[in-house]
Amino acid sequence: MYIGNHLSSSKGFEHMGKEALKLGANTFAFFTRNPRGGAAKELSEDDAKKLLALMEEHQFGKLVAHAPYTMNVCAEKENVRSFSREMLADDLVRMEYLPNNYYNFHPGSHVGQGAEQGIELIADALNAALKPEQQTTVLLETMAGKGSEVGRNFEELKAILDRVTLSDKVGVCFDTCHVWDAGYDIVHDLDGVLQKFDEIIGLNRLYAVHFNDSMNDCGSHKDRHQKIGEGKIGADALLAVANHPLLAGRPFILETPNDDEGYAREIAMVRKYCL
Ligand code: FE
Ligand code: FE
Ligand code: ZN
């Protein structure tokens, strides 16, 4: 299976590939720029090519880049919205240095405008940013539903996807902690949750998994990640997700509170129990 964690991009692309190998990973996630916002650094085409060669040599799965948390394309304030749109467009240009990978973002928070308006603004932003020739697939992350987050259920994600013209350029990243916190009981009814996802969105549009335990109960709308097996979802239920035939082949990204040693341990543990 393809499993990895978030790596720091401060030393460049190839460095991340080498770090991933050290941890036993064969995919990884990285922030396209400082997660709290700010300017993106210069990219080196040569460095990107070295990573692509390393990925091919070691048969990596697709990478799952993550947009900065400050990006909110459905913000109420016009200036935040336009800044976020610029970041999105710029990040997609940068992602083309690493063709055929994923770029995941939090759909956004509507901050009182209502989910419907949020959905319209997010779809507008995607329609403005996506290019027919781009080789990156953009993923909407399933959200826990804290505050005014859009994407708190499968229906909201589907509503965004339906409004995007270049529909083959967009999909979903399934975050186990967020889905659980949103109220989908993957502990007692994983098959039912995946069936619901399939009916509403289609499992063919589920491209990646964020693989996390949760500190809180199902439906808590909290979004606090926990180490695999130390939270309310638990190891058995999470390993059932990792082993589920309908999710086979997707990159699984750990976003658990760990240091390198902890990530290496979790990756080894998941590999031991999964195909
Ligand atoms: Fe995220
Ligand atoms: Fe996530
Ligand atoms: Zn989260």
Short mmCIF file of C-alpha atoms and ligand atoms in Angstrom, two decimals:
data_model
loop_
_atom_site.label_atom_id
_atom_site.label_comp_id
_atom_site.label_asym_id
_atom_site.label_seq_id
_atom_site.Cartn_x
_atom_site.Cartn_y
_atom_site.Cartn_z
CA MET A 1 0.00 0.00 0.00
CA TYR A 2 0.97 3.63 -0.33
CA ILE A 3 1.47 5.27 3.04
CA GLY A 4 3.38 8.27 4.33
CA ASN A 5 3.10 11.42 6.39
CA HIS A 6 3.50 15.19 6.14
CA LEU A 7 7.07 16.29 5.49
CA SER A 8 8.69 19.70 5.65
CA SER A 9 9.38 21.16 2.22
CA SER A 10 11.99 23.61 3.52
CA LYS A 11 14.90 21.61 2.07
CA GLY A 12 13.29 20.97 -1.29
CA PHE A 13 11.61 18.14 -3.16
CA GLU A 14 14.31 15.51 -3.39
CA HIS A 15 15.06 15.87 0.31
CA MET A 16 11.44 15.00 1.09
CA GLY A 17 11.66 11.87 -1.04
CA LYS A 18 14.73 10.75 0.90
CA GLU A 19 13.08 11.53 4.23
CA ALA A 20 10.03 9.50 3.17
CA LEU A 21 12.23 6.49 2.37
CA LYS A 22 13.90 6.73 5.78
CA LEU A 23 10.48 6.49 7.43
CA GLY A 24 9.43 3.51 5.34
CA ALA A 25 6.98 5.65 3.34
CA ASN A 26 6.18 5.47 -0.35
CA THR A 27 4.10 8.63 -0.60
CA PHE A 28 4.00 11.84 1.44
CA ALA A 29 2.25 15.14 1.92
CA PHE A 30 3.78 18.60 2.09
CA PHE A 31 2.58 22.15 2.41
CA THR A 32 2.97 24.07 -0.80
CA ARG A 33 4.03 27.05 1.32
CA ASN A 34 4.08 27.94 5.00
CA PRO A 35 0.83 26.40 6.35
CA ARG A 36 0.04 29.66 8.12
CA GLY A 37 0.36 31.58 4.86
CA GLY A 38 3.01 33.85 3.42
CA ALA A 39 5.07 33.81 0.26
CA ALA A 40 6.05 30.59 -1.47
CA LYS A 41 9.70 29.96 -2.13
CA GLU A 42 11.39 29.55 -5.49
CA LEU A 43 11.09 26.11 -7.03
CA SER A 44 13.87 24.28 -8.79
CA GLU A 45 12.94 22.24 -11.82
CA ASP A 46 16.06 20.16 -11.36
CA ASP A 47 15.12 19.34 -7.76
CA ALA A 48 11.60 18.36 -8.88
CA LYS A 49 13.03 16.04 -11.53
CA LYS A 50 15.25 14.37 -8.94
CA LEU A 51 12.23 13.67 -6.77
CA LEU A 52 10.26 12.30 -9.73
CA ALA A 53 13.16 9.93 -10.52
CA LEU A 54 13.36 8.80 -6.89
CA MET A 55 9.59 8.23 -6.84
CA GLU A 56 9.77 6.12 -9.94
CA GLU A 57 12.71 4.09 -8.70
CA HIS A 58 10.97 3.34 -5.41
CA GLN A 59 7.46 2.98 -6.86
CA PHE A 60 5.85 5.77 -4.90
CA GLY A 61 2.15 6.41 -4.96
CA LYS A 62 0.81 9.84 -5.78
CA LEU A 63 1.80 12.72 -3.53
CA VAL A 64 -0.86 14.68 -1.68
CA ALA A 65 0.22 18.32 -1.40
CA HIS A 66 -1.73 20.43 1.10
CA ALA A 67 -2.81 24.03 0.65
CA PRO A 68 -2.04 26.46 3.51
CA TYR A 69 -4.66 26.68 6.27
CA THR A 70 -5.02 30.40 5.67
CA MET A 71 -6.50 29.77 2.24
CA ASN A 72 -10.25 30.39 2.38
CA VAL A 73 -11.73 30.85 -1.05
CA CYS A 74 -15.21 31.37 0.42
CA ALA A 75 -14.23 33.93 3.07
CA GLU A 76 -16.69 36.70 3.75
CA LYS A 77 -14.03 39.40 3.30
CA GLU A 78 -13.32 40.19 -0.34
CA ASN A 79 -9.59 40.71 0.24
CA VAL A 80 -9.18 37.31 1.94
CA ARG A 81 -11.09 35.70 -0.89
CA SER A 82 -9.05 37.25 -3.66
CA PHE A 83 -5.78 36.55 -1.85
CA SER A 84 -6.88 32.93 -1.45
CA ARG A 85 -7.75 32.66 -5.12
CA GLU A 86 -4.31 33.96 -6.04
CA MET A 87 -2.69 31.39 -3.74
CA LEU A 88 -4.76 28.61 -5.31
CA ALA A 89 -3.87 29.62 -8.87
CA ASP A 90 -0.20 30.06 -7.98
CA ASP A 91 -0.04 26.71 -6.16
CA LEU A 92 -1.53 24.94 -9.17
CA VAL A 93 1.14 26.42 -11.42
CA ARG A 94 3.77 25.20 -8.93
CA MET A 95 2.23 21.72 -8.76
CA GLU A 96 2.94 21.28 -12.47
CA TYR A 97 6.61 20.87 -11.52
CA LEU A 98 5.45 17.51 -10.13
CA PRO A 99 2.91 16.39 -12.74
CA ASN A 100 0.23 13.79 -11.97
CA ASN A 101 -0.01 14.31 -8.24
CA TYR A 102 -2.71 15.65 -5.92
CA TYR A 103 -3.33 19.06 -4.37
CA ASN A 104 -5.66 18.94 -1.38
CA PHE A 105 -7.38 21.94 0.19
CA HIS A 106 -9.95 22.66 2.87
CA PRO A 107 -13.02 23.87 0.98
CA GLY A 108 -13.27 26.83 3.33
CA SER A 109 -15.33 28.48 6.06
CA HIS A 110 -18.34 30.52 5.02
CA VAL A 111 -18.23 32.64 8.20
CA GLY A 112 -21.93 33.36 8.45
CA GLN A 113 -22.75 33.63 4.77
CA GLY A 114 -24.34 30.18 4.81
CA ALA A 115 -23.20 26.91 3.30
CA GLU A 116 -24.93 27.57 -0.02
CA GLN A 117 -23.06 30.80 -0.62
CA GLY A 118 -19.86 29.05 0.49
CA ILE A 119 -20.43 26.27 -2.03
CA GLU A 120 -20.97 28.81 -4.84
CA LEU A 121 -17.81 30.74 -3.96
CA ILE A 122 -15.67 27.60 -3.73
CA ALA A 123 -16.92 26.34 -7.10
CA ASP A 124 -16.32 29.82 -8.61
CA ALA A 125 -12.75 29.81 -7.31
CA LEU A 126 -12.11 26.34 -8.77
CA ASN A 127 -13.62 27.30 -12.11
CA ALA A 128 -11.33 30.33 -12.20
CA ALA A 129 -8.19 28.38 -11.24
CA LEU A 130 -8.45 25.04 -13.04
CA LYS A 131 -6.89 24.73 -16.49
CA PRO A 132 -7.75 22.03 -19.05
CA GLU A 133 -4.06 21.26 -19.58
CA GLN A 134 -3.11 20.90 -15.90
CA GLN A 135 -1.89 17.51 -14.75
CA THR A 136 -2.76 17.94 -11.09
CA THR A 137 -5.99 16.67 -9.56
CA VAL A 138 -7.38 19.05 -6.94
CA LEU A 139 -8.95 17.41 -3.91
CA LEU A 140 -11.57 18.80 -1.57
CA GLU A 141 -10.98 17.51 1.96
CA THR A 142 -13.88 16.08 3.95
CA MET A 143 -14.25 18.39 6.97
CA ALA A 144 -15.18 17.80 10.62
CA GLY A 145 -17.77 20.59 10.51
CA LYS A 146 -16.27 22.82 13.17
CA GLY A 147 -17.38 26.43 13.04
CA SER A 148 -18.72 27.30 9.60
CA GLU A 149 -16.66 24.80 7.63
CA VAL A 150 -18.04 23.88 4.23
CA GLY A 151 -17.66 20.21 3.29
CA ARG A 152 -19.07 18.95 6.59
CA ASN A 153 -20.95 16.18 4.80
CA PHE A 154 -20.80 14.31 1.51
CA GLU A 155 -23.72 16.31 0.10
CA GLU A 156 -21.86 19.62 0.43
CA LEU A 157 -18.79 18.21 -1.30
CA LYS A 158 -20.97 16.82 -4.06
CA ALA A 159 -22.64 20.22 -4.49
CA ILE A 160 -19.23 21.83 -5.04
CA LEU A 161 -18.05 19.09 -7.42
CA ASP A 162 -21.26 19.40 -9.44
CA ARG A 163 -20.59 23.07 -10.09
CA VAL A 164 -17.03 22.58 -11.35
CA THR A 165 -16.81 22.61 -15.14
CA LEU A 166 -13.52 20.69 -15.47
CA SER A 167 -14.89 17.85 -13.39
CA ASP A 168 -12.10 15.40 -14.16
CA LYS A 169 -9.66 17.77 -12.41
CA VAL A 170 -11.40 17.56 -9.01
CA GLY A 171 -12.03 14.87 -6.43
CA VAL A 172 -12.13 14.24 -2.69
CA CYS A 173 -9.61 13.45 0.05
CA PHE A 174 -11.25 11.34 2.77
CA ASP A 175 -9.96 12.31 6.23
CA THR A 176 -10.86 9.56 8.72
CA CYS A 177 -10.74 11.89 11.75
CA HIS A 178 -12.84 14.55 10.04
CA VAL A 179 -15.42 12.11 8.67
CA TRP A 180 -15.80 10.54 12.14
CA ASP A 181 -16.06 13.93 13.83
CA ALA A 182 -18.60 14.94 11.18
CA GLY A 183 -20.84 12.07 12.34
CA TYR A 184 -20.06 9.18 9.99
CA ASP A 185 -19.58 6.07 12.12
CA ILE A 186 -16.65 4.32 10.47
CA VAL A 187 -16.18 2.19 13.61
CA HIS A 188 -19.50 0.35 13.51
CA ASP A 189 -20.53 0.85 9.90
CA LEU A 190 -17.57 1.43 7.60
CA ASP A 191 -19.29 -0.34 4.72
CA GLY A 192 -22.38 1.81 5.18
CA VAL A 193 -20.32 5.03 5.22
CA LEU A 194 -18.44 4.04 2.06
CA GLN A 195 -21.71 3.04 0.43
CA LYS A 196 -23.14 6.44 1.27
CA PHE A 197 -20.06 8.13 -0.15
CA ASP A 198 -20.45 6.06 -3.29
CA GLU A 199 -24.14 6.92 -3.66
CA ILE A 200 -23.67 10.65 -3.11
CA ILE A 201 -20.24 11.39 -4.63
CA GLY A 202 -18.94 8.15 -6.15
CA LEU A 203 -15.95 6.21 -4.81
CA ASN A 204 -14.21 6.77 -8.15
CA ARG A 205 -13.80 10.39 -6.99
CA LEU A 206 -12.15 9.43 -3.70
CA TYR A 207 -8.48 9.82 -4.58
CA ALA A 208 -6.66 9.96 -1.25
CA VAL A 209 -7.09 9.24 2.46
CA HIS A 210 -5.91 11.29 5.42
CA PHE A 211 -5.33 8.56 7.96
CA ASN A 212 -5.88 9.76 11.52
CA ASP A 213 -7.41 8.70 14.79
CA SER A 214 -9.59 11.24 16.61
CA MET A 215 -9.49 12.55 20.17
CA ASN A 216 -13.25 13.06 20.14
CA ASP A 217 -16.52 11.20 19.67
CA CYS A 218 -18.32 10.56 16.43
CA GLY A 219 -20.31 13.68 15.55
CA SER A 220 -18.34 15.95 17.89
CA HIS A 221 -17.37 18.40 15.08
CA LYS A 222 -14.05 19.03 16.84
CA ASP A 223 -11.16 18.04 14.51
CA ARG A 224 -8.46 17.00 16.97
CA HIS A 225 -6.24 14.29 15.50
CA GLN A 226 -4.79 11.46 17.58
CA LYS A 227 -2.16 8.76 17.05
CA ILE A 228 -3.41 5.58 15.35
CA GLY A 229 -4.97 3.37 18.03
CA GLU A 230 -4.89 6.00 20.78
CA GLY A 231 -8.11 7.78 19.91
CA LYS A 232 -11.85 7.17 19.75
CA ILE A 233 -11.73 5.48 16.35
CA GLY A 234 -9.14 2.93 17.41
CA ALA A 235 -6.66 0.69 15.64
CA ASP A 236 -9.07 -2.03 14.54
CA ALA A 237 -11.44 0.34 12.77
CA LEU A 238 -8.59 2.27 11.16
CA LEU A 239 -6.87 -0.88 9.93
CA ALA A 240 -10.20 -1.93 8.44
CA VAL A 241 -10.16 1.35 6.49
CA ALA A 242 -6.59 0.74 5.35
CA ASN A 243 -7.47 -2.81 4.28
CA HIS A 244 -10.78 -1.99 2.63
CA PRO A 245 -10.79 -3.29 -0.94
CA LEU A 246 -12.81 -0.29 -2.16
CA LEU A 247 -9.99 2.03 -1.03
CA ALA A 248 -7.11 -0.01 -2.39
CA GLY A 249 -4.41 1.87 -4.27
CA ARG A 250 -5.09 5.28 -2.73
CA PRO A 251 -2.29 7.13 -0.93
CA PHE A 252 -2.82 7.10 2.86
CA ILE A 253 -1.37 10.14 4.62
CA LEU A 254 -0.81 10.16 8.38
CA GLU A 255 -1.56 13.50 10.05
CA THR A 256 -1.16 12.16 13.56
CA PRO A 257 0.65 13.98 16.38
CA ASN A 258 4.05 12.27 16.07
CA ASP A 259 7.76 12.81 15.67
CA ASP A 260 9.72 10.97 12.94
CA GLU A 261 10.14 7.90 15.11
CA GLY A 262 6.41 7.80 15.78
CA TYR A 263 5.61 8.09 12.08
CA ALA A 264 8.05 5.31 11.20
CA ARG A 265 6.38 3.15 13.86
CA GLU A 266 2.86 3.88 12.58
CA ILE A 267 3.87 3.24 8.97
CA ALA A 268 5.44 -0.09 9.95
CA MET A 269 2.39 -1.03 12.00
CA VAL A 270 -0.05 -0.30 9.18
CA ARG A 271 2.15 -2.17 6.69
CA LYS A 272 2.25 -5.18 8.99
CA TYR A 273 -1.52 -5.50 9.01
CA CYS A 274 -2.34 -4.34 5.52
CA LEU A 275 -1.68 -5.58 2.04
FE FE B 1 -6.26 19.13 5.98
FE FE B 2 -6.66 16.08 6.90
ZN ZN B 3 -7.90 17.88 10.77
#
